[in-house]
């Protein structure tokens, strides 16, 4: 454990907030079960939703009773921007896939993620080799899945 | 030993080549997140149609064996179970890899898989007809209790906070309810969305909950993915062999558990791995190290999931009831070959069955060199590839692997969103493993519970249905033991300690 990851006493506010969200989720689930006609459909999820509420309330009470519980401190040098970019690029790739097709959207996604994950300088060698490897990986996987495994990958509305 | 002539037939150069190719193909496919053993067998089945039945079976058995083992690579090196069977491998495999022992973990997984595969094949060879009866003795209520037994693992996976583990498991169980109810066909928790009608795909959810948080953390810092030691250490095979020898009893017990769970139709490698892991943790001297990189955890899971291969073939061949989903594909291929399964297959179709069983032994033994070499290559690739290549490659693999399961872009979106939710939850101490446990066992538990409840209510013997059957009672005993054994053991050692101090 590094010095920046030592436990500190801050309380479990995050855990309490998540429990509140779970209580809302369970309540919505319980409400949804009222529309189900057959008892076979609602007995199990209703029991689980009630259990979720009970456990969440118990944790909230526990957290209130132990406000100085030790929490793990996170490293300071983490990049939230890169994290968000990773998720945004992956989601955008999904939305662009029906239009651009798996291959083109895959190459673009791969290239963008490569830029996001790069922590070193882009020297001349990397500028040439990395894109070539990226294209080889995407085309290799595309060929494996679409030709060998016969998975019908999207071809893209723009190219039909 | 039944039919030595079939052993010789299985060892023909053509069959050896088929077994080798099957193991390699299966291992590579199984190692890709999203591609399951079922898919590996299904995709390669057409190749076998022109072959002789015995050789076709050997190829399919080899692919299946290799694919189940291949799932361990991604579980150990990327914290993503390549196949659902390898879920419990992530619990200790990834922590071991993070500590710089990924190479040892891969070798341990290989040795355990080979041991499990051999035990399963031995049961298939010697005890098929009597063991097939076990499959028939399991009713819905036994499946329900088996799923509950799997859920008791939550106490082990809660990382210090049982309440958070229970909340995570309830969340997973609710996720398992999304879609159309299996028994009554009511639409549940879709809130009008057609995308959710098919439910949350288990393998996609696994990839999301395990792999996306790893990617999110991987991209956030310039640090290496795994701890790397610079001295060359080879396969660390002798080290793995020494650990395996030390844990031989646990290894055999997990293999037997895997075989028995494999016999139960629909249970499969994931439940076998979870039950074996739970039992290994309960009985281990190092139970407190489970979940933190304990070799015994990897060995228990990997031996159990590979033992399901042999176990699953028992009801498939003797009763014509597939034990696991890949068995169902193989059963279909057997029918195309004109092979009639049933108790008489072992007497009338001995040439096919015994050649196949010996072929399964052969494939399992071949898995040792193949698994070690591919595992070593996978480990070296993961630790040497620069982050700028590793992140997009893994992200791309998760996306294409998720898509391939149901040919659905919506599944990729759900996978990514679940990953983000899993990352947030993990940040606040809610480990993803109980969620996954709930998601996987939820469907089995609900189906078993509702069916047993319906039968019990109809026959007016509800209590007897749940608590009056011998197998159910045995599983309930194991559940109680699993839950309270740590407390009993700690009380026992305290009493012993006091006794020693008093003297």
XYZ file of C-alpha atoms in Angstrom:
663
model
C 0.000 0.000 0.000
C 1.424 3.367 -0.958
C 1.346 6.299 1.418
C -1.430 7.920 -0.616
C -3.641 4.848 -0.191
C -3.525 4.650 3.604
C -6.935 4.396 5.314
C -8.202 7.668 6.720
C -11.161 8.276 9.019
C -13.793 10.108 6.988
C -17.017 8.105 7.419
C -18.881 6.240 4.711
C -20.951 9.043 3.181
C -20.637 7.506 -0.299
C -21.955 4.167 0.977
C -24.920 5.930 2.603
C -25.745 7.811 -0.617
C -25.583 4.570 -2.624
C -27.893 2.895 -0.088
C -30.418 5.719 -0.596
C -30.227 5.152 -4.369
C -30.751 1.408 -3.837
C -33.799 2.102 -1.636
C -35.305 4.210 -4.442
C -34.445 1.469 -6.960
C -36.077 -1.176 -4.771
C -39.172 0.997 -4.273
C -39.498 1.482 -8.049
C -39.077 -2.296 -8.493
C -41.784 -2.948 -5.897
C -44.091 -0.518 -7.688
C -43.384 -2.293 -10.995
C -44.346 -5.666 -9.489
C -47.847 -4.308 -8.770
C -48.501 -4.491 -12.551
C -47.686 -8.196 -12.688
C -50.654 -10.524 -12.775
C -49.159 -13.889 -11.898
C -47.812 -14.504 -8.394
C -45.022 -16.595 -9.986
C -43.735 -13.366 -11.531
C -43.738 -11.086 -8.500
C -43.026 -13.272 -5.433
C -39.283 -13.551 -6.030
C -38.481 -9.970 -7.175
C -40.719 -8.529 -4.443
C -38.857 -10.552 -1.786
C -35.508 -9.393 -3.196
C -36.603 -5.732 -3.365
C -37.765 -5.853 0.268
C -34.463 -7.491 1.278
C -32.591 -4.743 -0.590
C -34.492 -2.063 1.345
C -33.874 -3.822 4.681
C -30.123 -4.272 4.049
C -29.753 -0.701 2.758
C -31.510 0.785 5.804
C -29.354 -1.410 8.062
C -26.192 -0.080 6.417
C -27.383 3.520 6.709
C -28.084 2.972 10.427
C -24.674 1.309 10.831
C -22.955 4.218 9.077
C -24.783 6.743 11.259
C -23.758 4.824 14.369
C -20.118 4.630 13.204
C -19.384 8.053 11.665
C -15.589 7.728 11.927
C -15.187 4.453 10.024
C -11.873 4.133 8.160
C -12.012 4.700 4.393
C -9.434 4.004 1.739
C -7.905 7.152 0.320
C -7.456 7.155 -3.443
C -4.224 8.043 -5.250
C -4.088 11.732 -6.190
C -2.613 11.386 -9.686
C -5.673 9.816 -11.369
C -7.048 11.443 -14.505
C -10.835 11.825 -14.419
C -10.825 13.396 -17.887
C -9.229 10.289 -19.448
C -11.735 8.086 -17.614
C -14.668 10.073 -18.943
C -13.195 10.141 -22.445
C -12.826 6.344 -22.401
C -16.515 5.842 -21.620
C -17.702 8.577 -23.990
C -15.645 7.173 -26.877
C -16.900 3.620 -26.247
C -20.521 4.806 -26.109
C -20.123 6.992 -29.213
C -18.668 3.985 -30.985
C -21.846 2.012 -30.190
C -24.075 4.791 -31.499
C -22.013 5.257 -34.675
C -21.791 1.520 -35.407
C -25.151 1.183 -37.217
C -24.149 4.078 -39.505
C -20.432 3.580 -40.073
C -20.284 -0.193 -39.680
C -18.206 -2.170 -37.215
C -14.931 -1.928 -39.134
C -14.747 1.850 -39.621
C -16.210 2.668 -36.233
C -13.799 0.119 -34.708
C -10.736 1.727 -36.334
C -11.813 5.226 -35.232
C -12.585 4.025 -31.682
C -9.269 2.198 -31.442
C -7.342 5.259 -32.649
C -9.118 7.616 -30.239
C -8.647 5.264 -27.273
C -4.982 4.925 -28.191
C -4.590 8.709 -27.945
C -6.474 8.795 -24.604
C -4.339 5.997 -23.102
C -0.993 7.412 -24.321
C 1.149 8.807 -21.504
C 4.383 9.122 -23.489
C 5.398 11.421 -26.271
C 4.323 10.547 -29.821
C 7.706 10.188 -31.540
C 8.043 9.525 -35.281
C 8.297 5.737 -34.790
C 5.121 5.565 -32.722
C 3.252 7.783 -35.167
C 3.873 5.212 -37.909
C 3.851 1.879 -36.061
C 0.937 2.357 -33.645
C -1.693 3.198 -36.293
C -0.518 0.241 -38.382
C -0.823 -2.125 -35.413
C -4.235 -0.622 -34.595
C -5.515 -1.289 -38.119
C -4.039 -4.813 -38.059
C -5.758 -5.633 -34.728
C -9.162 -4.255 -35.759
C -9.071 -5.895 -39.191
C -7.797 -9.157 -37.620
C -10.631 -9.303 -35.094
C -13.153 -8.227 -37.732
C -12.037 -11.040 -40.023
C -12.027 -13.602 -37.186
C -15.540 -12.722 -36.069
C -17.215 -12.005 -39.401
C -15.532 -14.617 -41.611
C -14.438 -17.471 -39.300
C -17.058 -17.247 -36.536
C -19.782 -15.993 -38.919
C -20.932 -13.211 -36.579
C -23.062 -10.738 -38.616
C -21.201 -7.547 -37.661
C -22.932 -4.292 -38.739
C -21.823 -3.176 -42.198
C -23.134 0.387 -41.788
C -26.138 2.130 -43.345
C -23.861 4.592 -45.144
C -22.186 1.801 -47.080
C -25.153 -0.392 -47.947
C -10.127 -51.048 -17.807
C -12.945 -51.054 -20.368
C -11.863 -51.575 -23.972
C -8.082 -51.254 -24.298
C -8.570 -51.585 -28.074
C -10.483 -48.292 -27.980
C -7.533 -46.640 -26.242
C -5.332 -47.707 -29.133
C -7.960 -46.414 -31.599
C -8.052 -43.070 -29.780
C -4.278 -42.770 -30.029
C -4.170 -42.782 -33.834
C -2.086 -39.960 -35.293
C -5.202 -38.385 -36.825
C -7.000 -38.313 -33.475
C -3.922 -36.920 -31.691
C -3.748 -34.151 -34.294
C -7.475 -33.429 -33.900
C -7.169 -33.315 -30.107
C -4.193 -30.941 -30.343
C -5.935 -28.623 -32.823
C -9.134 -28.731 -30.773
C -7.356 -27.810 -27.547
C -5.470 -24.936 -29.233
C -8.615 -23.574 -30.951
C -10.702 -23.950 -27.799
C -8.086 -22.291 -25.576
C -7.724 -19.303 -27.904
C -11.503 -18.837 -28.315
C -12.152 -19.312 -24.590
C -9.527 -16.707 -23.714
C -11.408 -13.962 -25.602
C -13.942 -12.275 -23.290
C -17.444 -12.887 -24.589
C -16.673 -16.037 -26.524
C -17.942 -18.942 -24.444
C -17.215 -22.667 -24.629
C -20.696 -23.131 -26.124
C -19.866 -20.724 -28.921
C -16.479 -22.374 -29.517
C -18.089 -25.805 -29.892
C -21.063 -24.508 -31.917
C -18.870 -22.624 -34.377
C -16.546 -25.537 -35.010
C -19.193 -28.302 -35.060
C -19.783 -28.177 -38.850
C -16.147 -29.272 -39.388
C -16.974 -32.588 -37.710
C -19.922 -33.559 -39.938
C -17.715 -35.252 -42.505
C -15.684 -37.119 -39.874
C -16.101 -40.515 -38.291
C -18.220 -40.233 -35.095
C -15.368 -41.110 -32.671
C -12.969 -38.568 -34.188
C -15.708 -35.927 -34.357
C -16.407 -36.400 -30.661
C -12.702 -36.187 -29.812
C -12.420 -32.865 -31.661
C -15.509 -31.437 -29.961
C -14.412 -32.669 -26.514
C -10.963 -31.117 -27.069
C -12.444 -27.761 -28.126
C -14.745 -27.785 -25.099
C -11.920 -28.689 -22.672
C -9.618 -26.031 -24.136
C -12.306 -23.328 -24.095
C -13.148 -23.907 -20.431
C -9.459 -23.599 -19.515
C -8.886 -20.630 -21.880
C -11.337 -18.556 -19.822
C -8.765 -18.479 -17.021
C -6.303 -16.257 -18.939
C -8.552 -13.211 -19.147
C -9.753 -13.874 -15.570
C -6.200 -13.847 -14.208
C -4.585 -11.204 -16.398
C -7.486 -8.800 -17.081
C -9.888 -9.505 -14.196
C -12.444 -10.518 -16.839
C -13.706 -14.093 -16.910
C -13.196 -15.245 -20.517
C -16.079 -17.675 -19.961
C -18.675 -17.700 -17.120
C -16.936 -20.810 -15.727
C -13.942 -18.667 -14.803
C -15.832 -16.150 -12.618
C -14.381 -17.474 -9.363
C -10.902 -17.563 -10.971
C -10.922 -13.733 -10.948
C -11.329 -13.675 -7.135
C -7.745 -14.806 -6.518
C -6.237 -14.893 -10.016
C -6.227 -11.134 -10.615
C -4.941 -10.264 -7.115
C -2.093 -12.754 -7.712
C -1.324 -11.139 -11.080
C -1.408 -7.673 -9.494
C 1.228 -8.856 -7.015
C 3.486 -9.914 -9.911
C 2.612 -13.629 -9.892
C 0.448 -13.780 -13.014
C 2.783 -16.371 -14.571
C 2.472 -18.639 -11.528
C -1.316 -18.171 -11.474
C -1.569 -19.200 -15.135
C 0.555 -22.320 -14.508
C -1.529 -23.201 -11.433
C -4.726 -22.790 -13.452
C -3.311 -25.056 -16.153
C -2.303 -27.797 -13.724
C -5.632 -27.588 -11.908
C -7.582 -27.685 -15.180
C -5.687 -30.787 -16.304
C -6.298 -32.494 -12.941
C -9.994 -31.586 -12.990
C -10.346 -32.718 -16.597
C -8.703 -36.072 -15.826
C -10.897 -36.664 -12.748
C -14.042 -35.813 -14.744
C -12.995 -38.128 -17.581
C -12.237 -40.940 -15.080
C -15.741 -40.641 -13.606
C -17.141 -40.667 -17.134
C -15.156 -43.800 -17.970
C -15.861 -45.812 -14.841
C -19.068 -44.584 -13.213
C -21.311 -43.158 -15.945
C -24.485 -45.298 -15.604
C -24.829 -45.089 -11.783
C -23.905 -41.390 -11.674
C -26.466 -40.539 -14.347
C -29.119 -41.396 -11.741
C -27.946 -38.372 -9.713
C -29.141 -36.092 -12.518
C -32.625 -37.577 -12.230
C -32.665 -37.256 -8.420
C -32.277 -33.457 -8.638
C -35.613 -31.642 -8.716
C -36.365 -27.891 -8.772
C -36.026 -27.528 -5.010
C -32.523 -29.028 -5.063
C -31.526 -26.519 -7.764
C -32.932 -23.753 -5.574
C -30.853 -24.840 -2.576
C -27.793 -25.300 -4.789
C -28.165 -21.691 -5.957
C -28.561 -20.572 -2.311
C -25.384 -22.515 -1.512
C -23.609 -20.544 -4.237
C -24.979 -17.321 -2.729
C -23.378 -18.102 0.639
C -20.108 -17.170 -1.054
C -21.218 -13.560 -0.572
C -19.839 -13.703 2.965
C -16.422 -14.520 1.482
C -16.580 -11.905 -1.247
C -17.854 -8.960 0.759
C -14.340 -7.703 1.582
C -15.015 -6.841 5.196
C -18.575 -5.544 4.947
C -21.217 -8.272 4.784
C -24.069 -5.757 4.474
C -22.517 -4.279 1.328
C -22.094 -7.804 -0.052
C -25.751 -8.599 0.639
C -26.890 -5.319 -0.948
C -24.753 -6.085 -4.024
C -26.204 -9.592 -4.266
C -29.778 -8.236 -4.029
C -28.952 -5.763 -6.807
C -27.628 -8.670 -8.923
C -30.733 -10.747 -8.163
C -32.962 -7.836 -9.256
C -30.929 -7.475 -12.465
C -31.506 -11.201 -13.101
C -35.287 -10.543 -12.961
C -35.201 -7.999 -15.816
C -36.999 -9.168 -18.963
C -39.647 -11.804 -19.502
C -40.247 -14.098 -16.507
C -39.311 -17.633 -17.473
C -42.289 -19.399 -15.921
C -45.214 -16.968 -16.130
C -43.927 -14.883 -19.104
C -44.776 -11.576 -17.379
C -42.697 -8.588 -18.508
C -40.620 -7.336 -15.562
C -38.569 -4.198 -14.905
C -38.286 -3.167 -18.565
C -40.200 0.120 -18.015
C -41.409 0.056 -21.618
C -37.985 -0.519 -23.165
C -37.889 -3.187 -25.880
C -34.125 -3.463 -25.460
C -34.586 -4.906 -21.961
C -37.191 -7.492 -23.005
C -34.498 -10.131 -23.550
C -33.108 -9.495 -20.072
C -29.561 -8.607 -19.135
C -27.204 -10.990 -20.879
C -25.061 -12.678 -18.225
C -21.734 -12.760 -20.078
C -22.105 -9.126 -21.202
C -22.838 -8.148 -17.597
C -19.775 -10.100 -16.438
C -17.570 -8.303 -18.956
C -19.040 -4.955 -17.942
C -18.809 -5.409 -14.185
C -15.313 -6.904 -14.206
C -13.501 -5.505 -17.235
C -14.794 -1.936 -17.667
C -13.741 -0.866 -14.108
C -10.257 -2.269 -14.856
C -10.131 -0.221 -18.080
C -11.388 2.917 -16.304
C -8.604 2.624 -13.721
C -6.028 1.552 -16.299
C -6.508 4.659 -18.413
C -6.447 7.007 -15.411
C -2.790 6.561 -14.432
C 0.497 5.986 -16.252
C 1.257 3.025 -13.924
C 1.769 -0.498 -15.315
C -1.287 -2.776 -15.522
C 0.403 -5.600 -13.586
C 3.453 -5.579 -11.322
C 6.415 -6.690 -13.405
C 9.527 -8.422 -12.159
C 12.446 -8.216 -14.518
C 14.217 -11.505 -13.861
C 13.215 -14.293 -16.321
C 11.190 -16.942 -14.461
C 9.989 -19.285 -17.219
C 6.704 -21.116 -16.715
C 7.246 -21.470 -12.908
C 5.992 -24.981 -13.532
C 7.931 -26.690 -10.718
C 6.715 -24.068 -8.256
C 3.134 -24.650 -9.442
C 3.644 -28.412 -9.225
C 4.892 -28.125 -5.620
C 1.856 -26.009 -4.648
C -0.468 -28.465 -6.405
C 1.078 -31.395 -4.544
C 0.641 -29.551 -1.246
C -2.997 -28.875 -2.087
C -3.701 -32.277 -3.619
C -6.669 -33.038 -1.358
C -8.342 -29.726 -2.122
C -7.629 -30.302 -5.814
C -9.242 -33.738 -5.836
C -12.214 -32.579 -3.749
C -12.836 -29.628 -6.086
C -12.555 -31.931 -9.116
C -15.130 -34.324 -7.634
C -17.439 -31.377 -6.828
C -17.014 -30.176 -10.423
C -17.852 -33.609 -11.806
C -20.964 -33.962 -9.636
C -22.213 -30.444 -10.422
C -21.458 -31.076 -14.108
C -23.801 -34.067 -14.023
C -26.698 -31.783 -13.044
C -28.342 -30.525 -16.224
C -28.230 -26.745 -16.484
C -25.882 -26.156 -13.539
C -22.617 -25.819 -15.497
C -19.052 -24.706 -14.880
C -19.863 -21.365 -13.231
C -21.813 -23.000 -10.380
C -19.244 -25.803 -10.118
C -16.466 -23.228 -9.768
C -18.383 -21.197 -7.181
C -19.359 -24.222 -5.066
C -15.801 -25.627 -5.194
C -14.386 -22.204 -4.283
C -16.785 -21.933 -1.354
C -15.832 -25.396 -0.103
C -12.103 -24.769 -0.566
C -12.377 -21.544 1.422
C -14.364 -23.228 4.177
C -11.868 -26.039 4.630
C -8.639 -24.153 3.962
C -6.112 -23.256 6.644
C -5.619 -19.964 4.777
C -9.299 -19.075 4.423
C -8.616 -15.444 5.377
C -6.356 -15.112 2.300
C -9.124 -16.070 -0.126
C -9.933 -13.158 -2.401
C -6.466 -11.669 -1.874
C -4.450 -13.919 -4.206
C -4.651 -17.374 -2.617
C -3.421 -20.128 -5.014
C -5.921 -22.613 -3.541
C -8.809 -20.405 -4.745
C -7.588 -20.566 -8.349
C -6.931 -24.296 -8.170
C -10.353 -25.084 -6.679
C -12.206 -23.131 -9.373
C -10.171 -24.271 -12.333
C -10.174 -27.958 -11.372
C -13.938 -27.852 -10.777
C -14.862 -26.101 -14.010
C -12.779 -28.450 -16.134
C -14.181 -31.472 -14.293
C -17.656 -30.418 -15.492
C -16.578 -31.423 -19.015
C -16.424 -35.121 -18.091
C -19.296 -34.768 -15.619
C -21.558 -33.101 -18.162
C -21.017 -35.908 -20.649
C -22.420 -38.465 -18.170
C -26.125 -37.502 -18.499
C -25.537 -36.519 -22.136
C -24.330 -39.952 -23.169
C -26.287 -42.123 -20.702
C -29.633 -40.304 -20.630
C -29.532 -38.039 -23.668
C -29.937 -35.036 -21.307
C -27.181 -32.466 -21.831
C -25.404 -31.566 -18.579
C -24.076 -28.209 -19.819
C -24.896 -25.953 -22.828
C -21.873 -27.154 -24.884
C -23.070 -30.728 -24.233
C -26.369 -29.787 -25.887
C -24.486 -28.703 -29.027
C -22.424 -31.913 -28.968
C -25.602 -33.961 -28.478
C -27.040 -32.338 -31.611
C -23.875 -33.181 -33.530
C -24.098 -36.790 -32.301
C -27.657 -37.052 -33.583
C -26.524 -35.769 -36.983
C -23.861 -38.502 -36.904
C -26.659 -41.037 -36.300
C -25.482 -41.930 -32.776
C -28.346 -42.805 -30.432
C -27.597 -41.832 -26.838
C -28.961 -43.838 -23.923
C -27.885 -46.480 -21.414
C -27.298 -48.981 -24.227
C -24.735 -46.678 -25.855
C -21.996 -47.999 -23.557
C -22.668 -51.596 -24.619
C -23.876 -51.254 -28.210
C -21.881 -48.182 -29.234
C -18.755 -48.950 -27.217
C -16.392 -48.205 -30.093
C -17.618 -44.601 -30.297
C -18.059 -43.926 -26.580
C -14.800 -45.405 -25.316
C -12.758 -43.980 -28.190
C -14.243 -40.596 -27.279
C -13.546 -40.978 -23.536
C -9.938 -41.951 -24.169
C -9.761 -39.043 -26.612
C -10.934 -36.774 -23.803
C -8.062 -38.050 -21.626
C -5.700 -37.362 -24.510
C -7.016 -33.818 -25.057
C -6.792 -33.069 -21.333
C -3.181 -34.250 -21.158
C -2.313 -32.231 -24.279
C -3.794 -29.201 -22.544
C -0.801 -29.149 -20.189
C 1.885 -28.167 -22.748
C -0.555 -26.181 -24.882
C -1.979 -24.306 -21.886
C 1.436 -23.521 -20.426
C 2.814 -22.206 -23.731
C -0.262 -20.113 -24.629
C -0.546 -18.923 -21.009
C 3.079 -17.843 -20.953
C 2.617 -15.994 -24.244
C -0.574 -14.303 -22.975
C 1.177 -13.226 -19.756
C 4.219 -11.844 -21.575
C 1.969 -9.998 -24.022
C -0.082 -8.391 -21.269
C 2.968 -7.191 -19.308
C 4.978 -5.944 -22.283
C 2.299 -4.279 -24.402
C 2.318 -0.496 -23.880
C -0.755 0.967 -22.226
C -1.632 2.932 -25.368
C -2.117 -0.413 -27.165
C -3.471 -2.470 -24.241
C -6.416 -0.179 -23.382
C -7.876 0.066 -26.916
C -7.261 -3.649 -27.588
C -9.059 -4.764 -24.419
C -11.852 -2.214 -24.962
C -12.283 -3.394 -28.551
C -12.305 -7.052 -27.454
C -14.997 -6.369 -24.838
C -17.148 -4.622 -27.445
C -16.834 -7.199 -30.213
C -17.124 -10.090 -27.719
C -20.302 -8.647 -26.191
C -21.801 -7.979 -29.607
C -21.102 -11.546 -30.753
C -23.231 -13.109 -27.992
C -26.622 -11.876 -29.244
C -25.593 -9.732 -32.239
C -26.857 -6.718 -30.339
C -25.381 -3.216 -30.069
C -27.730 -2.571 -27.121
C -25.909 -5.299 -25.194
C -22.632 -3.362 -25.650
C -24.268 -0.187 -24.310
C -25.701 -2.106 -21.315
C -22.272 -3.684 -20.745
C -20.541 -0.268 -20.689
C -23.188 1.298 -18.419
C -23.073 -1.649 -16.011
C -19.296 -1.270 -15.974
C -19.586 2.387 -14.991
C -22.125 1.510 -12.264
C -19.809 -1.306 -11.079
C -16.857 1.096 -10.964
C -18.801 3.626 -8.859
C -20.075 0.913 -6.513
C -16.584 -0.558 -6.140
C -15.269 2.907 -5.289
C -17.546 2.917 -2.238
C -16.788 -0.621 -1.110
C -19.489 -2.550 -3.008
C -17.483 -5.347 -4.642
C -18.712 -6.534 -8.091
C -18.509 -10.246 -7.204
C -21.713 -10.431 -5.081
C -23.578 -8.584 -7.877
C -22.339 -11.141 -10.410
C -23.212 -13.981 -8.043
C -26.775 -12.663 -7.723
C -27.065 -12.182 -11.465
C -25.913 -15.716 -12.304
C -27.639 -17.597 -9.520
C -30.796 -15.473 -9.538
C -32.396 -17.180 -12.521
C -31.618 -20.691 -11.229
C -32.784 -19.795 -7.719
C -36.021 -18.197 -8.914
C -36.899 -20.985 -11.333
C -36.216 -23.650 -8.698
C -38.074 -21.703 -6.004
C -41.188 -20.974 -8.086
C -41.410 -24.532 -9.477
C -40.921 -26.082 -6.028
C -43.426 -23.644 -4.508
C -46.015 -24.486 -7.204
C -45.553 -28.258 -6.770
C -45.533 -27.953 -2.964
C -48.670 -25.790 -2.933
C -50.468 -28.109 -5.368
C -49.674 -31.201 -3.300
C -50.263 -29.340 -0.006
C -46.755 -30.302 1.161
C -44.924 -27.011 0.994
C -42.659 -27.549 4.011
C -41.891 -31.114 3.010
C -41.076 -29.919 -0.491
C -38.423 -27.484 0.735
C -37.163 -29.248 3.867
C -38.179 -32.902 3.547
C -36.011 -34.255 0.718
C -32.705 -35.931 1.571
C -30.570 -34.176 -1.074
C -32.091 -30.806 -0.127
C -31.311 -31.453 3.532
C -27.716 -32.346 2.673
C -27.301 -29.109 0.693
C -28.955 -27.105 3.517
C -26.446 -28.674 5.936
C -23.591 -27.508 3.683
C -25.143 -24.019 3.488
C -25.286 -23.764 7.293
C -21.783 -25.144 7.586
C -20.500 -22.697 5.002
C -22.154 -19.748 6.792
C -21.284 -20.602 10.371
C -18.045 -22.587 10.028
C -15.820 -19.472 10.380
C -17.662 -18.536 13.619
C -17.509 -22.110 14.951
C -13.826 -22.373 14.066
C -12.928 -19.069 15.702
C -14.886 -20.013 18.880
C -13.171 -23.411 18.873
C -9.696 -21.915 18.574
C -10.520 -19.367 21.330
C -11.605 -22.218 23.602
C -8.419 -24.133 22.767
C -6.324 -21.036 23.419
C -8.010 -20.490 26.801
C -7.540 -24.172 27.613
C -3.830 -23.952 26.770
C -3.449 -20.778 28.884
C -5.226 -22.368 31.861
C -2.796 -25.287 31.918
